Amino acid sequence: MNSKALTGLLLIIGPILMTIVIFGGFPGSGGNEDWVTSDYVAEIAANIQLHTIGTLIETAGIIAMMTGWIFLAYSMHGSGKPGSLLAKMAIILPLICLPIAVASTGLSLEVGWAIEDSLMEKAETLYGVSEGIAGTIFNVLGISWILIGIAIVLQKNLHLILGIVVIIIGAAMFVANIADIDIIWMIAFLGMLIGSLATGILSIINRNVD
C-alpha cells in the first residue's frame, strides 16, 4: 500500500468509526441540550461495557483521522511547493492533539471504573474533565485545517472547492467553543467528519497527491 492510499484510507476509516459511535446509541454520546453531566453519567452507568467499547472505537477513529491529516500535510510540503510552510505547521498541530485525545480516552474509561466502585461524584468530575480536554482538540485542529486548506488552494493538488470548504470548517472548529452557537457546532462537527471522508476519497483518486 502506497502513502496516498494509506492517507486516504485513514481519512475514510476515521470518520466512519466516529460516526458509528456518535449515531449508534453508545452511552455518553447521545443526550440532548437539556442534559447535564449527571444525566450522561447515569446513561453510562446503565451499560458500562458498551460505553467502554464505544470509547475505544471512537478513539481509534480520532487517531486514524488525525494521522490521515498528518500524512496528507506531510505529502504537501517540500522544496518549491507553494504553501509548503503552512503544510509543515499543519503537521505539528494534530501531533499536539493526539496525546490530548489519548488522555481524554483514559479519563472516559475511568468514568466507568468509578461507577463500578459506586463513586458517582468522581465519575461526574471525570466525565466533565474528559469532555473539557476533548473540547480543546476542536480549537487546535481548527487552526490546522485552516492552514492545510490554504495549502490545498495554493498547491491545487486537490479540488479548489475542497480547500475552501476545509478552511471554512476549520474556522468553525476554532470558534465553536468560543461562540457556543448550535449552527457553528454543527458545521464544525459534521464538517469535520464529512470533510475528512471527502478528502480521503479525493486523496485516493486524485493523481496530484503524492
CSV table of C-alpha atoms in Angstrom, one decimal:
chain,number,residue,atom,x,y,z
A,1,MET,CA,0.0,0.0,0.0
A,2,ASN,CA,1.5,3.4,-1.0
A,3,SER,CA,1.3,6.5,1.1
A,4,LYS,CA,-1.5,8.1,-0.9
A,5,ALA,CA,-3.7,5.0,-0.4
A,6,LEU,CA,-2.9,4.8,3.3
A,7,THR,CA,-3.6,8.5,3.8
A,8,GLY,CA,-7.0,8.2,2.0
A,9,LEU,CA,-7.9,5.0,3.9
A,10,LEU,CA,-7.2,6.6,7.3
A,11,LEU,CA,-9.3,9.7,6.4
A,12,ILE,CA,-12.1,7.4,5.4
A,13,ILE,CA,-12.0,4.9,8.2
A,14,GLY,CA,-11.6,7.6,11.0
A,15,PRO,CA,-14.9,9.4,10.3
A,16,ILE,CA,-16.8,6.1,9.8
A,17,LEU,CA,-15.7,4.8,13.2
A,18,MET,CA,-16.6,8.1,14.9
A,19,THR,CA,-20.0,8.2,13.2
A,20,ILE,CA,-20.8,4.6,14.4
A,21,VAL,CA,-20.2,5.7,18.0
A,22,ILE,CA,-22.0,9.1,17.7
A,23,PHE,CA,-25.1,7.8,16.0
A,24,GLY,CA,-25.0,4.3,17.2
A,25,GLY,CA,-26.6,4.9,20.6
A,26,PHE,CA,-23.5,4.3,22.6
A,27,PRO,CA,-23.8,5.6,26.2
A,28,GLY,CA,-22.5,9.1,26.8
A,29,SER,CA,-22.5,10.1,23.2
A,30,GLY,CA,-26.2,11.0,22.8
A,31,GLY,CA,-28.4,13.0,25.1
A,32,ASN,CA,-29.9,16.4,24.3
A,33,GLU,CA,-29.2,20.1,25.1
A,34,ASP,CA,-31.1,19.8,28.4
A,35,TRP,CA,-28.9,17.1,29.8
A,36,VAL,CA,-26.3,17.8,32.4
A,37,THR,CA,-23.2,15.8,33.4
A,38,SER,CA,-25.2,13.6,35.8
A,39,ASP,CA,-27.5,12.5,33.0
A,40,TYR,CA,-24.7,11.4,30.8
A,41,VAL,CA,-23.1,9.5,33.7
A,42,ALA,CA,-26.4,7.8,34.5
A,43,GLU,CA,-26.6,6.7,30.9
A,44,ILE,CA,-23.1,5.3,31.1
A,45,ALA,CA,-23.9,3.5,34.4
A,46,ALA,CA,-26.7,1.6,32.7
A,47,ASN,CA,-24.3,0.0,30.3
A,48,ILE,CA,-20.6,0.4,31.3
A,49,GLN,CA,-19.3,-2.3,28.9
A,50,LEU,CA,-20.9,-0.7,25.9
A,51,HIS,CA,-19.5,2.7,27.0
A,52,THR,CA,-16.0,1.2,27.1
A,53,ILE,CA,-16.4,-0.3,23.7
A,54,GLY,CA,-17.7,2.9,22.2
A,55,THR,CA,-14.9,5.0,23.8
A,56,LEU,CA,-12.2,2.7,22.3
A,57,ILE,CA,-13.9,2.7,18.9
A,58,GLU,CA,-14.2,6.5,18.9
A,59,THR,CA,-10.6,6.9,20.0
A,60,ALA,CA,-9.4,4.6,17.1
A,61,GLY,CA,-11.4,6.8,14.7
A,62,ILE,CA,-10.0,10.0,16.1
A,63,ILE,CA,-6.4,8.7,15.9
A,64,ALA,CA,-7.0,7.3,12.3
A,65,MET,CA,-8.5,10.6,11.1
A,66,MET,CA,-5.7,12.8,12.7
A,67,THR,CA,-3.0,10.5,11.4
A,68,GLY,CA,-4.5,10.8,7.9
A,69,TRP,CA,-4.4,14.6,8.0
A,70,ILE,CA,-0.8,14.4,9.3
A,71,PHE,CA,0.2,12.2,6.3
A,72,LEU,CA,-1.7,14.5,3.9
A,73,ALA,CA,0.1,17.6,5.2
A,74,TYR,CA,3.4,15.8,5.1
A,75,SER,CA,2.9,15.0,1.4
A,76,MET,CA,2.3,18.7,0.7
A,77,HIS,CA,5.5,20.2,2.0
A,78,GLY,CA,8.7,20.2,0.0
A,79,SER,CA,11.2,22.5,-1.7
A,80,GLY,CA,9.5,24.8,-4.1
A,81,LYS,CA,5.9,23.8,-3.3
A,82,PRO,CA,3.5,26.7,-2.6
A,83,GLY,CA,2.1,26.5,0.8
A,84,SER,CA,4.8,24.2,2.0
A,85,LEU,CA,5.4,26.1,5.2
A,86,LEU,CA,1.7,26.1,6.0
A,87,ALA,CA,1.7,22.3,5.5
A,88,LYS,CA,4.6,21.9,7.9
A,89,MET,CA,2.7,23.9,10.5
A,90,ALA,CA,-0.4,21.8,9.9
A,91,ILE,CA,1.5,18.7,10.8
A,92,ILE,CA,2.5,19.9,14.2
A,93,LEU,CA,-0.9,20.7,15.5
A,94,PRO,CA,-2.5,17.3,15.1
A,95,LEU,CA,0.6,15.8,16.7
A,96,ILE,CA,-0.3,18.0,19.7
A,97,CYS,CA,-3.8,16.8,19.7
A,98,LEU,CA,-3.0,13.0,19.7
A,99,PRO,CA,-1.9,12.9,23.3
A,100,ILE,CA,-4.8,15.0,24.3
A,101,ALA,CA,-7.2,12.5,22.7
A,102,VAL,CA,-5.5,9.6,24.5
A,103,ALA,CA,-5.7,11.5,27.8
A,104,SER,CA,-9.4,12.1,27.2
A,105,THR,CA,-9.9,8.4,26.5
A,106,GLY,CA,-8.2,7.4,29.7
A,107,LEU,CA,-10.5,9.7,31.7
A,108,SER,CA,-13.5,8.5,29.9
A,109,LEU,CA,-12.7,4.9,30.7
A,110,GLU,CA,-12.0,5.9,34.3
A,111,VAL,CA,-15.7,7.1,34.4
A,112,GLY,CA,-16.9,3.5,34.0
A,113,TRP,CA,-14.4,2.3,36.7
A,114,ALA,CA,-15.5,4.9,39.1
A,115,ILE,CA,-19.2,4.0,38.6
A,116,GLU,CA,-18.4,0.3,39.3
A,117,ASP,CA,-16.9,1.5,42.6
A,118,SER,CA,-20.1,3.5,43.3
A,119,LEU,CA,-18.1,6.7,43.2
A,120,MET,CA,-20.7,8.7,41.2
A,121,GLU,CA,-19.4,12.2,42.1
A,122,LYS,CA,-15.9,11.2,41.0
A,123,ALA,CA,-17.4,9.8,37.8
A,124,GLU,CA,-19.2,13.0,37.1
A,125,THR,CA,-16.0,15.0,37.7
A,126,LEU,CA,-14.0,12.7,35.4
A,127,TYR,CA,-16.6,12.9,32.7
A,128,GLY,CA,-16.6,16.7,32.8
A,129,VAL,CA,-12.8,16.8,32.7
A,130,SER,CA,-12.7,14.3,29.8
A,131,GLU,CA,-15.2,16.4,27.8
A,132,GLY,CA,-13.3,19.6,28.6
A,133,ILE,CA,-10.0,18.2,27.4
A,134,ALA,CA,-11.6,16.8,24.2
A,135,GLY,CA,-13.1,20.2,23.5
A,136,THR,CA,-9.7,21.8,23.2
A,137,ILE,CA,-8.9,19.4,20.3
A,138,PHE,CA,-11.5,21.3,18.2
A,139,ASN,CA,-9.7,24.6,18.7
A,140,VAL,CA,-6.3,23.3,17.8
A,141,LEU,CA,-7.4,21.2,14.9
A,142,GLY,CA,-9.4,24.1,13.6
A,143,ILE,CA,-6.1,26.1,13.1
A,144,SER,CA,-4.6,23.1,11.4
A,145,TRP,CA,-7.5,22.7,9.0
A,146,ILE,CA,-7.3,26.4,8.1
A,147,LEU,CA,-3.6,26.1,7.3
A,148,ILE,CA,-3.9,22.9,5.3
A,149,GLY,CA,-7.0,24.3,3.5
A,150,ILE,CA,-4.9,27.3,2.4
A,151,ALA,CA,-2.1,25.0,1.3
A,152,ILE,CA,-4.6,22.9,-0.8
A,153,VAL,CA,-5.8,26.1,-2.5
A,154,LEU,CA,-2.2,27.2,-3.2
A,155,GLN,CA,-1.0,23.9,-4.5
A,156,LYS,CA,-4.2,22.9,-6.3
A,157,ASN,CA,-3.3,19.2,-5.5
A,158,LEU,CA,-6.9,18.6,-4.5
A,159,HIS,CA,-10.1,20.3,-5.6
A,160,LEU,CA,-10.1,24.0,-5.1
A,161,ILE,CA,-13.6,23.9,-3.6
A,162,LEU,CA,-12.5,21.3,-1.1
A,163,GLY,CA,-9.7,23.6,0.0
A,164,ILE,CA,-12.1,26.4,0.6
A,165,VAL,CA,-14.5,24.1,2.5
A,166,VAL,CA,-11.7,22.9,4.7
A,167,ILE,CA,-10.9,26.5,5.6
A,168,ILE,CA,-14.5,27.2,6.5
A,169,ILE,CA,-14.8,24.1,8.6
A,170,GLY,CA,-11.5,24.8,10.3
A,171,ALA,CA,-12.7,28.3,11.2
A,172,ALA,CA,-15.9,26.8,12.6
A,173,MET,CA,-13.9,24.3,14.6
A,174,PHE,CA,-11.7,27.1,16.1
A,175,VAL,CA,-14.6,29.3,17.2
A,176,ALA,CA,-17.0,26.5,18.2
A,177,ASN,CA,-16.1,26.6,21.9
A,178,ILE,CA,-15.9,30.3,22.0
A,179,ALA,CA,-19.2,31.2,20.3
A,180,ASP,CA,-21.1,28.1,21.6
A,181,ILE,CA,-23.7,28.5,18.8
A,182,ASP,CA,-25.5,25.4,17.7
A,183,ILE,CA,-25.1,26.0,14.0
A,184,ILE,CA,-21.4,26.6,14.3
A,185,TRP,CA,-21.1,23.4,16.3
A,186,MET,CA,-23.0,21.5,13.6
A,187,ILE,CA,-20.8,22.9,10.8
A,188,ALA,CA,-17.7,22.1,12.9
A,189,PHE,CA,-18.6,18.6,13.9
A,190,LEU,CA,-20.4,17.3,10.9
A,191,GLY,CA,-18.0,19.2,8.7
A,192,MET,CA,-15.0,17.5,10.3
A,193,LEU,CA,-16.5,14.1,9.6
A,194,ILE,CA,-17.7,14.8,6.1
A,195,GLY,CA,-14.7,16.9,5.1
A,196,SER,CA,-12.3,14.1,6.2
A,197,LEU,CA,-14.3,11.5,4.3
A,198,ALA,CA,-14.3,13.6,1.1
A,199,THR,CA,-10.6,14.4,1.4
A,200,GLY,CA,-9.8,10.7,1.9
A,201,ILE,CA,-11.7,9.8,-1.2
A,202,LEU,CA,-10.1,12.5,-3.3
A,203,SER,CA,-6.7,11.6,-1.9
A,204,ILE,CA,-7.1,8.1,-3.3
A,205,ILE,CA,-8.5,9.0,-6.7
A,206,ASN,CA,-6.5,12.3,-7.3
A,207,ARG,CA,-3.2,11.7,-9.1
A,208,ASN,CA,-1.8,15.1,-7.9
A,209,VAL,CA,-1.5,13.8,-4.3
A,210,ASP,CA,1.9,12.4,-3.7
